[in-house]
PDB file of C-alpha atoms in Angstrom:
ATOM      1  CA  UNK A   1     -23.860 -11.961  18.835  1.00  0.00           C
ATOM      2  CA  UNK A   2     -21.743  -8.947  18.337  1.00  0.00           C
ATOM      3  CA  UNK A   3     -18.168  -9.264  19.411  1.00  0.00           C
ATOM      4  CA  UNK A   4     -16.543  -6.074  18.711  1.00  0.00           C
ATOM      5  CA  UNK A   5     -18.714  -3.355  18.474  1.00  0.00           C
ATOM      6  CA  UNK A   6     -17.929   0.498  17.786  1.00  0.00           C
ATOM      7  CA  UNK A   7     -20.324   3.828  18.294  1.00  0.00           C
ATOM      8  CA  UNK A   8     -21.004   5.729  16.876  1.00  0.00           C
ATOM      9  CA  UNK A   9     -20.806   4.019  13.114  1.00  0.00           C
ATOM     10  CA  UNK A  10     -20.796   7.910  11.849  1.00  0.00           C
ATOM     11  CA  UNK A  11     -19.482  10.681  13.874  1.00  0.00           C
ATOM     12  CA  UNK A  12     -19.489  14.681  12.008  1.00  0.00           C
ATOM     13  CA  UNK A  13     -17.072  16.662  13.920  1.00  0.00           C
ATOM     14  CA  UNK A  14     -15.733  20.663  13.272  1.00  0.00           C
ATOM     15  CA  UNK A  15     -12.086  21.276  12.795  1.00  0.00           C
ATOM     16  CA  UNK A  16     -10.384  21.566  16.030  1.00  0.00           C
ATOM     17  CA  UNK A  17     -13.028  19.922  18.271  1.00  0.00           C
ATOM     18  CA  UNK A  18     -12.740  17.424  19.991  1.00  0.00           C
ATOM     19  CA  UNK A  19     -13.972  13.738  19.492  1.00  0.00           C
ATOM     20  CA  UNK A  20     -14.052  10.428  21.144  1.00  0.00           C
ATOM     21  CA  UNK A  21     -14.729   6.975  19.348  1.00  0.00           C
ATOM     22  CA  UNK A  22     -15.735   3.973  21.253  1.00  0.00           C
ATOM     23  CA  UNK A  23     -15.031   0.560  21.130  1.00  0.00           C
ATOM     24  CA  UNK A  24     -16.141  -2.087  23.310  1.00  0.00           C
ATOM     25  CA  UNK A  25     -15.517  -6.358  23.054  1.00  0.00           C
ATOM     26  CA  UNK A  26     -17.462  -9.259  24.538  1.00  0.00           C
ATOM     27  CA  UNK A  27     -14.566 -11.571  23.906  1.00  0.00           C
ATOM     28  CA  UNK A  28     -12.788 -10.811  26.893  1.00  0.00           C
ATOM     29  CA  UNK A  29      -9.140 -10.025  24.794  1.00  0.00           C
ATOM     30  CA  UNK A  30      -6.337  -9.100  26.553  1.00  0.00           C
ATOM     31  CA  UNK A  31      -5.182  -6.950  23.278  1.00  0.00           C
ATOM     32  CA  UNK A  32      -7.559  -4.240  21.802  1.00  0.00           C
ATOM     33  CA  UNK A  33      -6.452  -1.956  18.786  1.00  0.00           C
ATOM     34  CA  UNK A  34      -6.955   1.464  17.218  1.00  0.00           C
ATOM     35  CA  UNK A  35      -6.347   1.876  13.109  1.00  0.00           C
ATOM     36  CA  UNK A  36      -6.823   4.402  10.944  1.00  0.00           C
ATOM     37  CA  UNK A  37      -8.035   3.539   7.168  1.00  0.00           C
ATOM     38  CA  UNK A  38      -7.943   6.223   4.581  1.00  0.00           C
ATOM     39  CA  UNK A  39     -10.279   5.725   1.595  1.00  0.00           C
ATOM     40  CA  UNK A  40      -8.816   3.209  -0.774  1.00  0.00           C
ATOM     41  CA  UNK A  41      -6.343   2.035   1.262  1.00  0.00           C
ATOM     42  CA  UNK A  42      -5.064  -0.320   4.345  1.00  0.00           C
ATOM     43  CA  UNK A  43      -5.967  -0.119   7.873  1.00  0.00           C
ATOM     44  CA  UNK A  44      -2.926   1.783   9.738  1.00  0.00           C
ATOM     45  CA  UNK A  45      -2.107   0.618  13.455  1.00  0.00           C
ATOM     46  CA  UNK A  46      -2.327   3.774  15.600  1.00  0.00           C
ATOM     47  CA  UNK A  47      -1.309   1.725  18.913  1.00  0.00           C
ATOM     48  CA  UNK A  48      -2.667  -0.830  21.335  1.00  0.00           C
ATOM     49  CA  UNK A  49      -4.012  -1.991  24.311  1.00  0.00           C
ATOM     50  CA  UNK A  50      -2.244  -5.275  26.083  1.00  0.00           C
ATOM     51  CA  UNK A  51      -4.185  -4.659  29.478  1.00  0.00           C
ATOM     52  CA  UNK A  52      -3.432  -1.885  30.540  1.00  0.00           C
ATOM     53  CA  UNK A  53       0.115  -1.300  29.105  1.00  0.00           C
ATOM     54  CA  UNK A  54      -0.166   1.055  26.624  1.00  0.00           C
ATOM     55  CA  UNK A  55       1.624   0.569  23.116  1.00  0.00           C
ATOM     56  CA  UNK A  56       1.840   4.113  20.861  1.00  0.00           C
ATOM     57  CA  UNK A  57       3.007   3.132  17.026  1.00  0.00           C
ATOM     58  CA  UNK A  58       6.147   5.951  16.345  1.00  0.00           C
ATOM     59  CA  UNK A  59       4.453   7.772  13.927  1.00  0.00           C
ATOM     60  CA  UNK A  60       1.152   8.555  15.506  1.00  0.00           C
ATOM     61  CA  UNK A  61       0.241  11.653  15.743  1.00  0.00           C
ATOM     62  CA  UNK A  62       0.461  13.553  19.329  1.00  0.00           C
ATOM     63  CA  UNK A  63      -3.157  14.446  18.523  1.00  0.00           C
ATOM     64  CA  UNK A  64      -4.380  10.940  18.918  1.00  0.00           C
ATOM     65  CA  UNK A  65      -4.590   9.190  22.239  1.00  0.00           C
ATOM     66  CA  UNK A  66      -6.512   6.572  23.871  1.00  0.00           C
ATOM     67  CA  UNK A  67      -7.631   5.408  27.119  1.00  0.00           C
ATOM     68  CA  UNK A  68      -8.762   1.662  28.002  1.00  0.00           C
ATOM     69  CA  UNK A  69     -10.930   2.171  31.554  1.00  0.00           C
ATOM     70  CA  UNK A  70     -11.225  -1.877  31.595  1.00  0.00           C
ATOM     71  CA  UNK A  71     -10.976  -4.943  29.751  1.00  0.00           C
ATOM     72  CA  UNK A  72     -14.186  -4.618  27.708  1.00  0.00           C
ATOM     73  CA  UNK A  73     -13.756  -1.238  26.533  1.00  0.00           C
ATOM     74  CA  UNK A  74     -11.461   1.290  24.782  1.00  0.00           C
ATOM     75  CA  UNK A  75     -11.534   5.074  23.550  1.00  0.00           C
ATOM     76  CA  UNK A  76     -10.198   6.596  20.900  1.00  0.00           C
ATOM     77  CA  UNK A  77     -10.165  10.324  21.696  1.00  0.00           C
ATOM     78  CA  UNK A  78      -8.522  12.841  19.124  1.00  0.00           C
ATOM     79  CA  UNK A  79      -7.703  16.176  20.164  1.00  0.00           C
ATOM     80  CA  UNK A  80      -8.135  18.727  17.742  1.00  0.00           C
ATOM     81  CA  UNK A  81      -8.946  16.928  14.434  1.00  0.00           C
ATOM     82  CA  UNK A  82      -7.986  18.531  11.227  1.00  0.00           C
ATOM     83  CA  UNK A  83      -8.962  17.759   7.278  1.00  0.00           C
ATOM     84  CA  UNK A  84      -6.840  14.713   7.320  1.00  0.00           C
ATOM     85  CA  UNK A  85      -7.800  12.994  10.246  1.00  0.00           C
ATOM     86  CA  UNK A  86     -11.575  12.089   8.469  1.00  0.00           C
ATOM     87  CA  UNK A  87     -10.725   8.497   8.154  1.00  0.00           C
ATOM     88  CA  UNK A  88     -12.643   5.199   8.757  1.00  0.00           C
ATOM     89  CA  UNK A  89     -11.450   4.237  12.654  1.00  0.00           C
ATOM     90  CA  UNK A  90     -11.453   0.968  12.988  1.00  0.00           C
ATOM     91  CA  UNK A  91     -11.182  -1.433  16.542  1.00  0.00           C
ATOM     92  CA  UNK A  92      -9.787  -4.356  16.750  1.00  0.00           C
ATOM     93  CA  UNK A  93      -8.894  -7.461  19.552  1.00  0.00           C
ATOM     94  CA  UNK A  94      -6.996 -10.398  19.787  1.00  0.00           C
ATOM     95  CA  UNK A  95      -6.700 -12.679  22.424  1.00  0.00           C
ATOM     96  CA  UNK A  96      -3.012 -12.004  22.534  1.00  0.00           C
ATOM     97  CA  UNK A  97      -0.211 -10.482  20.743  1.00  0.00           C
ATOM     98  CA  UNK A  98       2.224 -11.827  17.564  1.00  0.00           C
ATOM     99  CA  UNK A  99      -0.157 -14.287  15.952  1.00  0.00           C
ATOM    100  CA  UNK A 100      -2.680 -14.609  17.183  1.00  0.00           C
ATOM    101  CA  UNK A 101      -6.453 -13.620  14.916  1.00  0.00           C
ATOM    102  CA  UNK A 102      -6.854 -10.169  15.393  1.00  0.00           C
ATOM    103  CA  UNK A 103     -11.121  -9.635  14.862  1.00  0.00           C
ATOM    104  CA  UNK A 104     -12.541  -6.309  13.790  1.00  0.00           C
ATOM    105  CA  UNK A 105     -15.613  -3.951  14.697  1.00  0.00           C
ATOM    106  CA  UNK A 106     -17.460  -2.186  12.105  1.00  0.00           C
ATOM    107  CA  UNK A 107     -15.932   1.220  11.974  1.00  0.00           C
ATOM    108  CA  UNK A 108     -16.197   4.230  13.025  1.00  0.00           C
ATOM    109  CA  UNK A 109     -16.780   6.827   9.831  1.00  0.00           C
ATOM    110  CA  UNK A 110     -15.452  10.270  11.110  1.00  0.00           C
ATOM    111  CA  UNK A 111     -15.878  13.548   8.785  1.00  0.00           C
ATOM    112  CA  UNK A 112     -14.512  16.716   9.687  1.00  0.00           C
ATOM    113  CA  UNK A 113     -15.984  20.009   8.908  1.00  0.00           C
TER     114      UNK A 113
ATOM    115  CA  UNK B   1      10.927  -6.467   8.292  1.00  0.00           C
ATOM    116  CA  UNK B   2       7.624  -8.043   6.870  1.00  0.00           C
ATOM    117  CA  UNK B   3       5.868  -6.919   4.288  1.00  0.00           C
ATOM    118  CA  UNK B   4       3.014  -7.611   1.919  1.00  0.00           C
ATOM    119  CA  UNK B   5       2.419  -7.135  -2.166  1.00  0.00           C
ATOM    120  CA  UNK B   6      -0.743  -7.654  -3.280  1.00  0.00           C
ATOM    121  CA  UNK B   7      -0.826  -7.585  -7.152  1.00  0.00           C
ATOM    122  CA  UNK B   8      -3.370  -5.223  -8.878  1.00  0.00           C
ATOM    123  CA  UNK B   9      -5.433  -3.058  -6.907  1.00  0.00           C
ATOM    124  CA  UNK B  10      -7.933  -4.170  -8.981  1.00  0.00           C
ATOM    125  CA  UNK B  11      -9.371  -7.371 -10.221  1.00  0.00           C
ATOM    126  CA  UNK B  12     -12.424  -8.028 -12.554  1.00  0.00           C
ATOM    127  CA  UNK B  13     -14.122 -11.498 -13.135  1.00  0.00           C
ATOM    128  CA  UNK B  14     -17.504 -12.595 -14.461  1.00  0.00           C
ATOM    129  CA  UNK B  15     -19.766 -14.899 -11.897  1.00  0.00           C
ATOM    130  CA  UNK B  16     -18.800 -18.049 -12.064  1.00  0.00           C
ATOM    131  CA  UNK B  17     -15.515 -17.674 -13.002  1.00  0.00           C
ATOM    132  CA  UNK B  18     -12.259 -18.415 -11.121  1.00  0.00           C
ATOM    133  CA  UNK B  19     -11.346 -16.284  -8.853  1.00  0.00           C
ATOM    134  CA  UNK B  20      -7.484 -15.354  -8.134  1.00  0.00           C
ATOM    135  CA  UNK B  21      -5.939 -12.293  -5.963  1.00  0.00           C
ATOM    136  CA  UNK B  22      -2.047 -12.550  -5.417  1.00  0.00           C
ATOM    137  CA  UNK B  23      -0.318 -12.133  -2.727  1.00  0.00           C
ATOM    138  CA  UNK B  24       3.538 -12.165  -1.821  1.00  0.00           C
ATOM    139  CA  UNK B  25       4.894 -12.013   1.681  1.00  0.00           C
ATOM    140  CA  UNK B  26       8.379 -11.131   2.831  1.00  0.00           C
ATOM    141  CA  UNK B  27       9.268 -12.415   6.348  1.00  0.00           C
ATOM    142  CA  UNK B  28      12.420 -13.311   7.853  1.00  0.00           C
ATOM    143  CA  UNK B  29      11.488 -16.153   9.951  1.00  0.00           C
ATOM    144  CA  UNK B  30       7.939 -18.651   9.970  1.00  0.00           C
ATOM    145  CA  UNK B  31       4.809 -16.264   9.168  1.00  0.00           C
ATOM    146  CA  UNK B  32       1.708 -16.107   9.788  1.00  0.00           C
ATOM    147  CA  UNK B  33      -1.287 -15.215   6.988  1.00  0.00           C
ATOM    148  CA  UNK B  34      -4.389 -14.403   6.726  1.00  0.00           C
ATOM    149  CA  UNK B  35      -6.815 -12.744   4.302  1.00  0.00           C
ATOM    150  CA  UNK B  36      -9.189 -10.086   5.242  1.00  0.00           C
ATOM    151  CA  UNK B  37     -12.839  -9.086   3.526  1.00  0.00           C
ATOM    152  CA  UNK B  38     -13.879  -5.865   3.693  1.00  0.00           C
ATOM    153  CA  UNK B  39     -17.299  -4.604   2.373  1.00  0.00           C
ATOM    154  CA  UNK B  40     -18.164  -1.404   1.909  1.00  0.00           C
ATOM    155  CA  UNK B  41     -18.766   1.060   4.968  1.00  0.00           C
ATOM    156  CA  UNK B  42     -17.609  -2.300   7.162  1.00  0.00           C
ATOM    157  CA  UNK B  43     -15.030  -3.601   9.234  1.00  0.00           C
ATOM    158  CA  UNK B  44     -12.608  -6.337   8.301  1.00  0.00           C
ATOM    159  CA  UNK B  45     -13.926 -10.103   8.517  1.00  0.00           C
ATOM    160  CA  UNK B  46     -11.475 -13.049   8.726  1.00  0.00           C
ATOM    161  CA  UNK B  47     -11.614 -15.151   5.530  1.00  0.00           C
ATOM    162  CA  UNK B  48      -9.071 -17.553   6.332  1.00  0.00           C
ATOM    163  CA  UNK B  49      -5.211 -17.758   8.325  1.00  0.00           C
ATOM    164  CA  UNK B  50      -2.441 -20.107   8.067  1.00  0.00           C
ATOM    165  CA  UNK B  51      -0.282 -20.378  10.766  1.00  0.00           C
ATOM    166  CA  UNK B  52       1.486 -24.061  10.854  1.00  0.00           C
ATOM    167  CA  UNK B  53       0.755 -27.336   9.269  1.00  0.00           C
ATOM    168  CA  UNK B  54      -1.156 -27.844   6.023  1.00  0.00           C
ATOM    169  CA  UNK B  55      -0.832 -25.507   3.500  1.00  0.00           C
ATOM    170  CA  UNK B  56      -3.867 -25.355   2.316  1.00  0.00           C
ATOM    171  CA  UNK B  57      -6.501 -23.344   4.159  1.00  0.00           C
ATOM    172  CA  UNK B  58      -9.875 -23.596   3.685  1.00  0.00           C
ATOM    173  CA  UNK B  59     -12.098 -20.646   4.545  1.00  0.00           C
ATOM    174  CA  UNK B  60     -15.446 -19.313   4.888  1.00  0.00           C
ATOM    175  CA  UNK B  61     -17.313 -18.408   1.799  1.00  0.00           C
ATOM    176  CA  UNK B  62     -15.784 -20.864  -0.488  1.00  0.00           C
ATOM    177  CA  UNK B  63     -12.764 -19.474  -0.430  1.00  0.00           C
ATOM    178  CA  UNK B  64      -9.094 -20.822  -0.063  1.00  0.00           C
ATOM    179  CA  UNK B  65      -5.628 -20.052  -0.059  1.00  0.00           C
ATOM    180  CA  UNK B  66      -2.450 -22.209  -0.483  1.00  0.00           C
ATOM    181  CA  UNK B  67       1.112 -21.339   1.508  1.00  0.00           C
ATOM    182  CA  UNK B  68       3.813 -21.782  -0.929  1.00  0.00           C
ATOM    183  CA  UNK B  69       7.140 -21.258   0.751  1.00  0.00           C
ATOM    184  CA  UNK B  70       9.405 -21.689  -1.933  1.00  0.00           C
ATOM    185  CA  UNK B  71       6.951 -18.481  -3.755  1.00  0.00           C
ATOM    186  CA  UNK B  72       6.850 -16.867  -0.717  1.00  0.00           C
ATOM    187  CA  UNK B  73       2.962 -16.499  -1.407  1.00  0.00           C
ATOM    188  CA  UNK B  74      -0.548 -17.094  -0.159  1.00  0.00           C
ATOM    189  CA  UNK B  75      -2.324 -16.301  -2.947  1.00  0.00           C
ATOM    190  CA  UNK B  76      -6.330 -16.180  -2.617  1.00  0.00           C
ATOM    191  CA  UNK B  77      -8.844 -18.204  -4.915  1.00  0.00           C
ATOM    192  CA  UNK B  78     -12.337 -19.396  -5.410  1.00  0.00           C
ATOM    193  CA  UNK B  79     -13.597 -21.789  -8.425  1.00  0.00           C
ATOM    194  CA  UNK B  80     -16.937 -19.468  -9.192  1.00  0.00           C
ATOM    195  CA  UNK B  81     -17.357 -15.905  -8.577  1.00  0.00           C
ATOM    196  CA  UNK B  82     -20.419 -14.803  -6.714  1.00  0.00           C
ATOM    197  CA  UNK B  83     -21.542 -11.112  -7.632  1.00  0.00           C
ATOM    198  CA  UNK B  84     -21.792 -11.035  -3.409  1.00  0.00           C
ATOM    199  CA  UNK B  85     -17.959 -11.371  -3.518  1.00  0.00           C
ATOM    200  CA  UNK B  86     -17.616  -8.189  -4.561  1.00  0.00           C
ATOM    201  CA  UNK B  87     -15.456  -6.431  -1.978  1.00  0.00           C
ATOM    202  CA  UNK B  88     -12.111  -5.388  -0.931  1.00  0.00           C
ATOM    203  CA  UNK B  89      -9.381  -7.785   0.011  1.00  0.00           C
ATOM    204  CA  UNK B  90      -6.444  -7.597   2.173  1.00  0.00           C
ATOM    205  CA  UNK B  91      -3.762  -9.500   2.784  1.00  0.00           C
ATOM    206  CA  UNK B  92      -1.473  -9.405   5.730  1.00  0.00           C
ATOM    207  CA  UNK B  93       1.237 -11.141   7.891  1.00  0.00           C
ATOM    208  CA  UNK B  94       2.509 -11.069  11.188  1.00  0.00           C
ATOM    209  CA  UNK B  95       5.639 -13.274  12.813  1.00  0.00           C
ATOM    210  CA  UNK B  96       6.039 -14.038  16.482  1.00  0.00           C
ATOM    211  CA  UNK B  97       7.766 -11.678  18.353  1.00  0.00           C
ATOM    212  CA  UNK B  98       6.263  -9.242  15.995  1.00  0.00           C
ATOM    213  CA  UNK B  99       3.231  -7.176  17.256  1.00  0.00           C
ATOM    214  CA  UNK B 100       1.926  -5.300  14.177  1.00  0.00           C
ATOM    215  CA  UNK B 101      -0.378  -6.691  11.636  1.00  0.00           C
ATOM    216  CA  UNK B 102       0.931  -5.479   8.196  1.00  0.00           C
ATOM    217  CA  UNK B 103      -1.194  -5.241   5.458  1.00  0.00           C
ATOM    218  CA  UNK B 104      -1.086  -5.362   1.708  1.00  0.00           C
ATOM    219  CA  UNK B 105      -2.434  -2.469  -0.058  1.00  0.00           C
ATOM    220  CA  UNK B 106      -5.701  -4.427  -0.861  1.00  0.00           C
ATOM    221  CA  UNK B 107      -7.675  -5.918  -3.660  1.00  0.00           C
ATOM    222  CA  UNK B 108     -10.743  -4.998  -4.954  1.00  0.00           C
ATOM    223  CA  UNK B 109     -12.828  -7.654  -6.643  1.00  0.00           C
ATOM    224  CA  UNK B 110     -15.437  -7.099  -9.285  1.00  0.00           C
ATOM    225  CA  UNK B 111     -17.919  -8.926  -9.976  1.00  0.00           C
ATOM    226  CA  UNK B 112     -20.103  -8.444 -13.076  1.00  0.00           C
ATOM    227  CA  UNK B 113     -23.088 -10.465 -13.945  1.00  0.00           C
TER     228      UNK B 113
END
């Protein structure tokens, strides 16, 4: 019955190579999200999906970027990660946008080397 | 410009006692609330949202939350502690028109036997 579900749940990456995280829905949302969560504390919005319009948060990093092929699923890819980027990366969806309930996958643990 | 306060970081209870995590909102217009459970290594799980109509919101798990406006809170509470409520907590708000979830900084509940 999984509903949002992200691979791989751990992903070890080297400095400066590159990495993609994937998140994929079987709620058919029109809005899918990327945050970041740094240990200890809350879930930063990186930038979302509605469709296909693409919605980048003003203080996201250039070295983030993310591509949604089609409704079910979304990528996260990051450039050239650094020290700072090891983060948990966590998707999210909502049927729409403003209030709707946003609902969460499991996370994505990333650790750079 | 929303925002979120979530007092203490941390919160320690005994099972079976009450259970209480604050949480203050600021919000120009009508918000929306929810709280957020997040165990460790997980995603976030929906305990509860109010959006219009009765204040009081029953959740899952035995929990609740009341919407006071005149506080401008939602604070979070359970009459017994279970040791598997031991977790992190978020709060968070979003408006209409608004597309960003904002969260609190978080709670962590502990639970000792």
């Amino acid at each position: 019955d999984a509903m949002v579900i992200q691979n791989p749940r751990y992903q070890v990456t080297q400095f400066g190579k590159p990495v993609t995280l994937s998140c994929s829905q079987t709620l058919n949302h029109n809005v899918m999200y990327w945050y970041q969560q740094k240990s200890s504390q809350a879930p930063k919005l990186l930038f979302h999906y509605y469709d296909k319009d693409f919605n980048n948060e003003a203080d996201t990093p250039d070295n983030f970027q993310s591509r949604r092929p089609n409704t079910s699923f979304c990528f996260l890819d990051i450039r050239s990660p650094g020290l700072g980027d090891a983060a948990m990366y966590l998707c999210a969806t909502s049927w729409e946008r403003g209030g709707e309930t946003q609902y969460f996958g499991p996370g994505t643990r990333l650790l750079v080397l | 410009a929303q925002s979120v306060t979530q007092l203490g970081s941390h919160v320690s209870v005994s099972e079976g006692a009450l259970v209480l995590l604050r949480c203050n909102y600021s919000s120009s217009v009508p918000p929306y609330l929810f709280w957020y459970v997040q165990y460790p290594n997980q995603g976030l799980q929906l305990l509860l949202k109010y959006t219009t109509g009765a204040t009081l919101v029953k959740g899952i798990n035995g929990f609740e939350a009341e919407f006071k406006k005149s506080e401008t809170s939602f604070h979070l509470t359970k009459p017994s502690a279970h040791m598997s409520d031991a977790a992190e907590y978020f709060c968070a708000v979003i408006t209409l028109g608004f597309q960003k979830l904002v969260f609190g900084t978080g709670t962590r509940l502990l639970v000792s036997p």
